[in-house]
Tab-separated table of C-alpha atoms and ligand atoms in Angstrom:
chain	number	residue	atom	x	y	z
A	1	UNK	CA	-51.493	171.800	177.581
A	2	UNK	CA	-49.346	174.492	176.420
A	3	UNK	CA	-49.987	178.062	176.801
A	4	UNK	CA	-49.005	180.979	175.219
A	5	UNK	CA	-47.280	182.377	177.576
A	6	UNK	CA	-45.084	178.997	177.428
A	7	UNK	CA	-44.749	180.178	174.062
A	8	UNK	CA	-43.570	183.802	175.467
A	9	UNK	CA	-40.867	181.885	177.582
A	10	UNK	CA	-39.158	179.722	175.197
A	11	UNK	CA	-38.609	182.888	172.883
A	12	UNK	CA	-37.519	184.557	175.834
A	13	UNK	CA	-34.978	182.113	176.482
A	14	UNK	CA	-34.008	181.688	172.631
A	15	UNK	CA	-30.627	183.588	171.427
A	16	UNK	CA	-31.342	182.733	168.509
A	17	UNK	CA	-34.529	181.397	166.924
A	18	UNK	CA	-35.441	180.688	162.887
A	19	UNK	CA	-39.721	181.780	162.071
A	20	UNK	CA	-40.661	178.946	159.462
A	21	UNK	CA	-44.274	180.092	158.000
A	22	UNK	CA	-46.595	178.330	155.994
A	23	UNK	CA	-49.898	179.122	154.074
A	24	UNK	CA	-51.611	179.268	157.608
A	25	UNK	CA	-49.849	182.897	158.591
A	26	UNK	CA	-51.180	184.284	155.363
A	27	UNK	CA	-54.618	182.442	155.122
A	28	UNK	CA	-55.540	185.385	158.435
A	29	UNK	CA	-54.694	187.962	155.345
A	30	UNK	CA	-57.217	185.998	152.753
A	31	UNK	CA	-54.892	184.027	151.104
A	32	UNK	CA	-56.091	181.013	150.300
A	33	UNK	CA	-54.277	177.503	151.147
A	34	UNK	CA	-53.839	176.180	148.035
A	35	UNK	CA	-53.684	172.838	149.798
A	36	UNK	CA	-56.974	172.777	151.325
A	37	UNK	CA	-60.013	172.163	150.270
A	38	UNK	CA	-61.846	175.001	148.326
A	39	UNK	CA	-58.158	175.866	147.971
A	40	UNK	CA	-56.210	176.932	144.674
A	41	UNK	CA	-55.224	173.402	143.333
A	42	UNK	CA	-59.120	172.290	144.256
A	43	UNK	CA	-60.266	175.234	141.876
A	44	UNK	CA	-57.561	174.966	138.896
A	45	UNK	CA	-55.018	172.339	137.728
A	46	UNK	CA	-51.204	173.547	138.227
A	47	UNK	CA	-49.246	173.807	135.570
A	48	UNK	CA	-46.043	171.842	135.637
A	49	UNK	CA	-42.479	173.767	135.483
A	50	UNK	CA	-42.218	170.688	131.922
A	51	UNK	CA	-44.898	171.855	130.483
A	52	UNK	CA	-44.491	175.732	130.831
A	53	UNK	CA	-41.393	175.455	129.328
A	54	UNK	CA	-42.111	172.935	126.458
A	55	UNK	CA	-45.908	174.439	125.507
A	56	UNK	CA	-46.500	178.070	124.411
A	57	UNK	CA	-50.352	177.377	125.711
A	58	UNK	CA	-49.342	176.538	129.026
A	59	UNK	CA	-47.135	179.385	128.614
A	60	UNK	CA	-49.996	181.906	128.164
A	61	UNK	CA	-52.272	179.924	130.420
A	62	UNK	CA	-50.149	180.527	133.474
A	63	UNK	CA	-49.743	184.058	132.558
A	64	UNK	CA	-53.571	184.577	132.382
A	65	UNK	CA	-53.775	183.585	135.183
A	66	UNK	CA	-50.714	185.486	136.873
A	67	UNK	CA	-52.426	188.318	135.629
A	68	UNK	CA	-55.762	187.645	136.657
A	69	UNK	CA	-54.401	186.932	140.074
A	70	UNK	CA	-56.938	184.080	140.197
A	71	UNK	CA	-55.132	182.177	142.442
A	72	UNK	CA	-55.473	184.764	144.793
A	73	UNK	CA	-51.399	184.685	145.828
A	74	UNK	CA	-51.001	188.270	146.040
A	75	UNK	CA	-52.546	191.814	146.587
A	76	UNK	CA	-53.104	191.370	149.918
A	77	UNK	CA	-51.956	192.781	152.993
A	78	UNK	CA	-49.691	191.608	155.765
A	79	UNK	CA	-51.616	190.875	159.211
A	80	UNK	CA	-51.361	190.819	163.007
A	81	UNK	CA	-48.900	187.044	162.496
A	82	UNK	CA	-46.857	188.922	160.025
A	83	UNK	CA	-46.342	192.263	162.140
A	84	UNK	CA	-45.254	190.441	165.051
A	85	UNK	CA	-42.867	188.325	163.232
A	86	UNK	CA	-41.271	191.306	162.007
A	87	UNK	CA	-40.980	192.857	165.690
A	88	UNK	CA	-39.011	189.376	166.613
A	89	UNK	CA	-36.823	190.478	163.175
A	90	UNK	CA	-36.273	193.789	164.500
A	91	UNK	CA	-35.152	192.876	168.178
A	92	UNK	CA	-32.763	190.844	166.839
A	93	UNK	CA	-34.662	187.645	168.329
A	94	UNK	CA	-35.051	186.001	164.861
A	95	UNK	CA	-32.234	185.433	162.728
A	96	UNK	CA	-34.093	184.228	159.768
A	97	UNK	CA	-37.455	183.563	158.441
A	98	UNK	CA	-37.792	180.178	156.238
A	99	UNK	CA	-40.798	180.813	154.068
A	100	UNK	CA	-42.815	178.860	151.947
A	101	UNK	CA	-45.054	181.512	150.967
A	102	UNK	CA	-44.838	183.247	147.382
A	103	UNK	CA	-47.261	186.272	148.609
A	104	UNK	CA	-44.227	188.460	149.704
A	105	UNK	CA	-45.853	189.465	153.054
A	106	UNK	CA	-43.162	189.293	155.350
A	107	UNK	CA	-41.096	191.715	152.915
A	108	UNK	CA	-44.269	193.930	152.901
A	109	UNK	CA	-44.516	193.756	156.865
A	110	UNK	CA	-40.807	195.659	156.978
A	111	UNK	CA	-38.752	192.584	157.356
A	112	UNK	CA	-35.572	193.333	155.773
A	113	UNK	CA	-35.234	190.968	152.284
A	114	UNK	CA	-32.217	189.653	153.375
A	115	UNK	CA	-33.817	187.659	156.595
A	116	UNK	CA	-36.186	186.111	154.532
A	117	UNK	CA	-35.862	182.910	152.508
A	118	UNK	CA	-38.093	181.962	149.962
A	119	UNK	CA	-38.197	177.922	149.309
A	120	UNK	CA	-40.790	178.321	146.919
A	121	UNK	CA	-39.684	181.586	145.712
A	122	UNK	CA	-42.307	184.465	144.673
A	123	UNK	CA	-45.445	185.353	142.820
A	124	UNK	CA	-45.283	189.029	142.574
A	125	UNK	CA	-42.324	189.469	140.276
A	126	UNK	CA	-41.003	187.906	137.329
A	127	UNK	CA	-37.394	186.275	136.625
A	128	UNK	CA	-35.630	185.252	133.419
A	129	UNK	CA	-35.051	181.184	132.778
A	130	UNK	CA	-32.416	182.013	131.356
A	131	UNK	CA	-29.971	184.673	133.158
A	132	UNK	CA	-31.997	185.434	136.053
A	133	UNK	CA	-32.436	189.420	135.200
A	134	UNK	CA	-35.803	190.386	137.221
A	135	UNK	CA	-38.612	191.922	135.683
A	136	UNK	CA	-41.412	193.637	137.265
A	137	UNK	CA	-44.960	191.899	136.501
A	138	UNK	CA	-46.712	195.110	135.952
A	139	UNK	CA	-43.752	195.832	133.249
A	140	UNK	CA	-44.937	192.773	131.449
A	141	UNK	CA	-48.523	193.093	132.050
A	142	UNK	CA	-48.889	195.653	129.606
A	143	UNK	CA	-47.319	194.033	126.270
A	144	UNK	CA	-49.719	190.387	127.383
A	145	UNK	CA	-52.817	192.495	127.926
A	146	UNK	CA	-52.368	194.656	125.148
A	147	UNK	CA	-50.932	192.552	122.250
A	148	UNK	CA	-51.170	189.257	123.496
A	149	UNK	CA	-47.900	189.021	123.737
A	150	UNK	CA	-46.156	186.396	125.895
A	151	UNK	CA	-42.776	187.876	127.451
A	152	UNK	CA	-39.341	187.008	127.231
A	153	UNK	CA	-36.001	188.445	128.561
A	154	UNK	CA	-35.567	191.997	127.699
A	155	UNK	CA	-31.740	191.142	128.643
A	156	UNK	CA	-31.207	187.494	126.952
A	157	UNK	CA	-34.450	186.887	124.695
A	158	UNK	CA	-34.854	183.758	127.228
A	159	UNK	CA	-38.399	182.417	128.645
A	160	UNK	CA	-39.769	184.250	131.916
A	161	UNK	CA	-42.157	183.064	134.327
A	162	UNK	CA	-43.271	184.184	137.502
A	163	UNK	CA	-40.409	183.695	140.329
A	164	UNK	CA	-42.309	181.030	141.603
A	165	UNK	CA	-41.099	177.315	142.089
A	166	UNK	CA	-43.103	175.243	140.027
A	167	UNK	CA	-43.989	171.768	140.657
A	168	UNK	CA	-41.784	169.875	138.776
A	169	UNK	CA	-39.115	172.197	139.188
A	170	UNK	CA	-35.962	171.593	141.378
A	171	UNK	CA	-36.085	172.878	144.825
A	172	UNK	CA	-33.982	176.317	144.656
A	173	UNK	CA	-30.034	175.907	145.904
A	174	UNK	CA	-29.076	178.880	146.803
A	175	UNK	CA	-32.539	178.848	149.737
A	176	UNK	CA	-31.974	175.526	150.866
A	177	UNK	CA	-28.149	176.136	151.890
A	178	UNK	CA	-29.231	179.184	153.482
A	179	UNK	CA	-32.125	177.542	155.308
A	180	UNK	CA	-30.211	174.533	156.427
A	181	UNK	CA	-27.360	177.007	157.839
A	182	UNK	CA	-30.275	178.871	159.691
A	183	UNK	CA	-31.736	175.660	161.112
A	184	UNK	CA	-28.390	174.413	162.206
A	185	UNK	CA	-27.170	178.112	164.161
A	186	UNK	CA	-30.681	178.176	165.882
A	187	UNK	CA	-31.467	177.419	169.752
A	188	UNK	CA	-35.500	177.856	168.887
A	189	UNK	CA	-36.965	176.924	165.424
A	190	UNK	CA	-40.505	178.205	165.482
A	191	UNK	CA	-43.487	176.815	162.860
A	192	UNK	CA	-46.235	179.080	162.337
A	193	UNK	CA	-48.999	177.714	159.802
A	194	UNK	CA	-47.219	175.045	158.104
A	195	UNK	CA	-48.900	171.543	158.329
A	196	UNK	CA	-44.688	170.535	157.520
A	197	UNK	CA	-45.859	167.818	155.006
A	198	UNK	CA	-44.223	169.327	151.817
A	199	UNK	CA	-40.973	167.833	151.697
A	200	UNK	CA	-38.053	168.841	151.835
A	201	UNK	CA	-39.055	171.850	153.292
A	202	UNK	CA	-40.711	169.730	156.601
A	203	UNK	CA	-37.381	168.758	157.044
A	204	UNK	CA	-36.051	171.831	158.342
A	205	UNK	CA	-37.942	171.473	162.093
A	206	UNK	CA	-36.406	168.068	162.287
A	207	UNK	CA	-33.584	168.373	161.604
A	208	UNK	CA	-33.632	171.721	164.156
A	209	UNK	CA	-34.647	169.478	166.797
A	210	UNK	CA	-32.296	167.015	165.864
A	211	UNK	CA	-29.437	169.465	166.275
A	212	UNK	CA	-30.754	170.351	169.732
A	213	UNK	CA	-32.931	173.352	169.458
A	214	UNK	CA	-35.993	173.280	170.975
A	215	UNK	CA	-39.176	173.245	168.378
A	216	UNK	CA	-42.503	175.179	168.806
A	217	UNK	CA	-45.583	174.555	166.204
A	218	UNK	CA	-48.058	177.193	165.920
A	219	UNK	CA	-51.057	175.773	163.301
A	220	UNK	CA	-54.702	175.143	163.426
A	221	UNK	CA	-54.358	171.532	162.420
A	222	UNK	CA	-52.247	168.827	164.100
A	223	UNK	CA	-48.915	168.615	162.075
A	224	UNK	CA	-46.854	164.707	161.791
A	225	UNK	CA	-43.943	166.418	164.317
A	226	UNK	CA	-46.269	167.603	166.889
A	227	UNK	CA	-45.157	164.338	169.291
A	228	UNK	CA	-41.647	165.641	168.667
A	229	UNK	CA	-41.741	169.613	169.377
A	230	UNK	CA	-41.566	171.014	172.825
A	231	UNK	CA	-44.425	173.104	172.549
A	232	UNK	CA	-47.626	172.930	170.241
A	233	UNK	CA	-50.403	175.404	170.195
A	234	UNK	CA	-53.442	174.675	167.961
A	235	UNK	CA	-54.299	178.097	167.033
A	236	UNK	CA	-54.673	181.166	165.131
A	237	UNK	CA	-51.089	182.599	164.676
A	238	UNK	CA	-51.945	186.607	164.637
A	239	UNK	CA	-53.737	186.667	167.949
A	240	UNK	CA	-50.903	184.065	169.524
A	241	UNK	CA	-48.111	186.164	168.243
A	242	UNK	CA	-49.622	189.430	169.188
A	243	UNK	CA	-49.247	188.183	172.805
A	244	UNK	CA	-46.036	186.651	172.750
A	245	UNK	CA	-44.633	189.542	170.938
A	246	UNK	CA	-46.624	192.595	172.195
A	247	UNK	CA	-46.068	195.584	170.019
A	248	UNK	CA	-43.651	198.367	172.444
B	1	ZN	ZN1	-32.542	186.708	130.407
């Protein structure tokens, strides 16, 4: 059985280690897993990246509920997991943190943007279809709450939706380069709360381990690469990271 301080040891020995964090790091802040049951896609059908684009309803349907925040993605805070995630950041221990959370937590924990990569991108900010400009939800809020209206690029006129990847839409490049070149420079590629089935993004601690690196999985549930990691600890993330990554 693994321990945490086994845990304590490999990051200790790690040069350089990539933080991959699922649902399960935020679920300790009240997020829900929309994969579970009782979770988000258990409460309300998702609406498909086709049929945002193609059907003005859908359109205003996933902004309702954007602005609702019904599905309960954001407004929360970062906890204990997230905090000592961002000490590893700050030490210079971890080089990057592959996400595939939309809640922007680790950003709100002090992690600097530019160690974070979004696979799935994120829910609390809005980009343009077209030309990419960014464009703040509560901006956009106003005009769909007041008039009804549904927004579009003050820049290009083009659609904009929520900066989140949709199913049904592609996987985003520009990420996936950037987490494949993390994965490959690591010595330690550490899960924390992803069950890694969502492919491609499960991919990433294979192909880690493949490349020599030694794997850890932190998550409450067994995950399909636990017979292949070096350590696995069935647990709560905050209180595990806490003490492998005391505050100073
Ligand atoms: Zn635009």
């Amino acid at each position: 059985m693994a321990s945490r301080a086994d845990l304590a040891e490999l990051l200790a020995r790690s040069r350089r280690a990539v933080v991959f964090t699922g649902a399960g790091i935020s679920t300790e802040s009240g997020i829900p897993d929309f994969r579970s049951p009782g979770g988000v896609w258990s409460r309300m059908k998702p609406i498909y990246f086709q049929e945002f684009v193609s059907d003005p309803a859908k359109r205003r349907e996933a902004w309702e509920r954007a602005f609702s925040g019904k599905a309960g993605w954001t407004g929360r805070q970062p906890n204990a997991g997230h905090y000592a995630v961002a000490r590893l950041v700050a030490r210079g221990k971890v080089s990057a943190i592959i996400t595939q959370n939309v809640d922007n937590l680790h950003q709100d924990s002090g992690v600097p943007p530019e160690r974070i990569i979004e696979l799935h991108g994120n829910a609390t900010y809005a980009t343009c279809l077209e030309c990419g400009e960014r464009h703040e939800l509560e901006e956009l809020r106003t005009g769909f709450v007041k008039a009804g209206e549904i927004p579009y690029c003050r820049r290009c006129g083009g659609l904009v939706k929520t900066a989140t990847i949709s199913f049904g839409q592609s996987m985003p490049e520009e990420p996936m380069l950037r987490a494949e070149a993390e994965t490959l420079a690591c010595d330690l590629f550490v899960v924390l709360g992803s069950s890694l089935v969502v492919h491609p993004a499960a991919g990433f601690p294979a192909l880690a381990k493949r490349n020599g690196a030694a794997l850890a999985i932190v998550n409450r549930e067994p995950t399909p690469l636990d017979p292949y990691a070096d350590l696995v600890l069935h647990d709560e993330i905050g209180p595990v990271l806490t003490e492998t990554a005391p505050p100073d």
